[in-house]
Structure formats: structure tokens, C-alpha cells
PDB file of C-alpha atoms in Angstrom:
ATOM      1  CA  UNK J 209     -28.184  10.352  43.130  1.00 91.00           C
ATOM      2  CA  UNK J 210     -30.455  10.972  40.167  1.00 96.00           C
ATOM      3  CA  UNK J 211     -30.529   7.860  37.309  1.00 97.00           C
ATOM      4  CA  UNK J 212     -32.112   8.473  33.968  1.00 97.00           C
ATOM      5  CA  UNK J 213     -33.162   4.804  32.774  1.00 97.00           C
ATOM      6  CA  UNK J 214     -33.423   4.754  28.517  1.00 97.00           C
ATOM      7  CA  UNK J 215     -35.565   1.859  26.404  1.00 97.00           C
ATOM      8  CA  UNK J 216     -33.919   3.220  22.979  1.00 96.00           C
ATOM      9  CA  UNK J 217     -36.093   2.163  20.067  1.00 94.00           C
ATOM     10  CA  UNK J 218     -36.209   3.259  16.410  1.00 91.00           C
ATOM     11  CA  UNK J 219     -39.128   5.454  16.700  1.00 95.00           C
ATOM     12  CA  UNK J 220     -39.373   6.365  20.450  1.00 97.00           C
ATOM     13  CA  UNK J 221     -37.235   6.219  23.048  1.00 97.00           C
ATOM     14  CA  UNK J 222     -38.946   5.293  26.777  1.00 98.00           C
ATOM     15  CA  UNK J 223     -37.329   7.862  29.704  1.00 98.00           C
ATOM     16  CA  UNK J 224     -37.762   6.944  33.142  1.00 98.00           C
ATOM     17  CA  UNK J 225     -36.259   9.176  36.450  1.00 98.00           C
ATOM     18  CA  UNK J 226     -35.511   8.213  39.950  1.00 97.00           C
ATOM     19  CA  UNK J 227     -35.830   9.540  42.888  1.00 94.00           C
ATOM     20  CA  UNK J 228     -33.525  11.447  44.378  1.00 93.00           C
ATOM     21  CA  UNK J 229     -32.373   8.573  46.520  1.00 92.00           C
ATOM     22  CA  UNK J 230     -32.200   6.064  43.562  1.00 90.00           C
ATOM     23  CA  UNK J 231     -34.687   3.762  44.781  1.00 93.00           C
ATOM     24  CA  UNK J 232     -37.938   4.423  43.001  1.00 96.00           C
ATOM     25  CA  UNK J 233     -38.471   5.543  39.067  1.00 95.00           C
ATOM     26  CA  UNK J 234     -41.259   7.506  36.923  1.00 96.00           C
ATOM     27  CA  UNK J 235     -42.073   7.474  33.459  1.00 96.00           C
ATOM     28  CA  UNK J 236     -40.941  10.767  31.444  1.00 97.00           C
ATOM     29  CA  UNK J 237     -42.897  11.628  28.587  1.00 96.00           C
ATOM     30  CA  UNK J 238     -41.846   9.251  25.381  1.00 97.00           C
ATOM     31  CA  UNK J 239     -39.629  10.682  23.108  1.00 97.00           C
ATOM     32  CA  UNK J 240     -40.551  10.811  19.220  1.00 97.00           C
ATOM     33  CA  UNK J 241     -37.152   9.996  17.612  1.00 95.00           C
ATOM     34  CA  UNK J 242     -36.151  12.830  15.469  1.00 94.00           C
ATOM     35  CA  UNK J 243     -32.441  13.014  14.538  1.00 92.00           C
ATOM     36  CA  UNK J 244     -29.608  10.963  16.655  1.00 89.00           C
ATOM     37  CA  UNK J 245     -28.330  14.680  17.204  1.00 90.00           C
ATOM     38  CA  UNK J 246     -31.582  16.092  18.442  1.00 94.00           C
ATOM     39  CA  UNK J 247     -32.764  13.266  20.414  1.00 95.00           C
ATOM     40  CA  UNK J 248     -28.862  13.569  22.597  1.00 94.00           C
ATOM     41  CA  UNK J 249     -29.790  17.197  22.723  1.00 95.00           C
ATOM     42  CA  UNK J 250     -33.269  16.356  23.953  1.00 96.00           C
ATOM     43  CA  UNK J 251     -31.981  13.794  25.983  1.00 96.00           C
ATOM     44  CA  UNK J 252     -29.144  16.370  27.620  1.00 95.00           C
ATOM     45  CA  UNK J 253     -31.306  18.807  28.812  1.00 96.00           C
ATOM     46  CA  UNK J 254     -33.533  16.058  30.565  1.00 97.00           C
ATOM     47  CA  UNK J 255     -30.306  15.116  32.604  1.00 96.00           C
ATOM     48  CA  UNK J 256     -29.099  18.813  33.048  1.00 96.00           C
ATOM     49  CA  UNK J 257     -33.108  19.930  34.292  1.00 96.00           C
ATOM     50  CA  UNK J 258     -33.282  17.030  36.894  1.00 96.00           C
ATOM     51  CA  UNK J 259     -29.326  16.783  38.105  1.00 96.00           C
ATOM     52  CA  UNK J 260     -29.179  12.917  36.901  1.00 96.00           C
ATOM     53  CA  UNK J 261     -25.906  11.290  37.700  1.00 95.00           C
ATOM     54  CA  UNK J 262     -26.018   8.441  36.015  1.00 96.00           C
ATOM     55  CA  UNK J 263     -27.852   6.628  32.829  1.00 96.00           C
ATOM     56  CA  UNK J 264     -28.865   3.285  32.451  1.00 96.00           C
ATOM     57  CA  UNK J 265     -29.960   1.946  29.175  1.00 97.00           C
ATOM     58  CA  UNK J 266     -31.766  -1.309  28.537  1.00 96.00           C
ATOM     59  CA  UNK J 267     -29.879  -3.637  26.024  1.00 95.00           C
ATOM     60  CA  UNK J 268     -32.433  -5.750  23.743  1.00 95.00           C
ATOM     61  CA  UNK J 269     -31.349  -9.227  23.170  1.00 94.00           C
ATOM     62  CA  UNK J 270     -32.171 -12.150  21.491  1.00 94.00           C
ATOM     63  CA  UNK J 271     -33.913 -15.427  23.116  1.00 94.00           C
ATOM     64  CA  UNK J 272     -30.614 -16.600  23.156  1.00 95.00           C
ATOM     65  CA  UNK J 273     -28.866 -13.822  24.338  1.00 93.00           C
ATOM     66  CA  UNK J 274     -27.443 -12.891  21.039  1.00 95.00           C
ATOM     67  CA  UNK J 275     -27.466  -9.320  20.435  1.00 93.00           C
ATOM     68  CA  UNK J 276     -29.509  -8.693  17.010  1.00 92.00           C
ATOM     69  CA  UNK J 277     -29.883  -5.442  15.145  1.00 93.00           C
ATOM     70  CA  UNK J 278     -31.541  -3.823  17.485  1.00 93.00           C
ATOM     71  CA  UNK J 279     -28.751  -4.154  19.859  1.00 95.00           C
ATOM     72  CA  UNK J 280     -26.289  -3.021  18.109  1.00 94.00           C
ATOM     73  CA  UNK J 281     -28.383   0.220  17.012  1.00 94.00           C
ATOM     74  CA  UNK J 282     -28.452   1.303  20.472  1.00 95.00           C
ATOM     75  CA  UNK J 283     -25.046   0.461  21.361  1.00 95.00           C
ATOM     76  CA  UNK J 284     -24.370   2.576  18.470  1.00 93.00           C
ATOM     77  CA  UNK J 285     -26.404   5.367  19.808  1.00 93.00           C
ATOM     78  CA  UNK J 286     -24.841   4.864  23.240  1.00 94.00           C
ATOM     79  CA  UNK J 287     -21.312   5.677  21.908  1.00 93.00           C
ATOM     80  CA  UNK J 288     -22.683   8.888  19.937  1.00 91.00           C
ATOM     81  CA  UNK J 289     -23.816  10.108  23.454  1.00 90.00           C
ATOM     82  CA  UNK J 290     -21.095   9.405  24.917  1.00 89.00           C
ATOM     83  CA  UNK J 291     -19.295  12.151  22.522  1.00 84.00           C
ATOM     84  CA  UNK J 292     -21.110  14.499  23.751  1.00 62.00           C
TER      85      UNK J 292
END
């Protein structure tokens, strides 16, 4: 099982792939955010090229575990993808 791991910024967003057995990852070329729209399209064909299963995205959180502005973009971004 293929997982496609996500560090969702405002300007780039980090893509990392596993193996096929899940255990070990490597860094994807970093995407230049273009359009929410474009960057799920980019994003799509990434998962349909390498057969990924699942995606994992990495939450950002405050020292106190607060989620700030930044979290809440990407959980935004998360539920866009999931529309598609």
C-alpha cells in the first residue's frame, strides 16, 4: 500500500511517497502553489501515476497545540480535496 505524505504550505506544498510496502518514504519534487484547483489536479495525478492508497497530511499547530491560521488553511484545503 502506497501513502502520499503532504506538508501543505501557502506557497509550496512538500510531497513525499512510500514504498510499496509502506515502510520507507522519498521526497517528490516541491510543488509551487498555483490555484487550490490546480494544485488537487497536480496533486491527483501524483496519486493516480504511483497507485497511492492513502494520504497523510501534516497538521501545523501551535506551541500549545492550538491550531492557528495555518491550520485551519490546510484543513480547508483538505476538505476541497476531498470533493474531488
Amino acid at each position: 500500500m502506497r501513502f502520499l505524505g503532504l506538508d501543505i504550505g501557502s506557497k509550496r506544498i512538500g510531497i513525499a511517497l512510500s514504498d510499496e510496502l509502506g515502510i520507507t518514504a522519498q521526497g517528490l519534487p516541491t510543488l509551487l502553489c498555483a490555484t487550490p484547483k490546480k494544485d488537487i489536479q497536480k496533486l491527483l495525478e501524483i496519486v493516480s501515476q504511483h497507485k497511492v492508497e492513502k494520504i497523510v497530511v501534516g497538521l501545523p499547530k501551535n506551541m500549545d497545540g492550538t491550531l492557528g491560521k495555518s491550520a485551519e488553511q490546510v484543513l480547508t484545503f483538505i476538505e476541497v480535496m476531498k470533493g474531488k
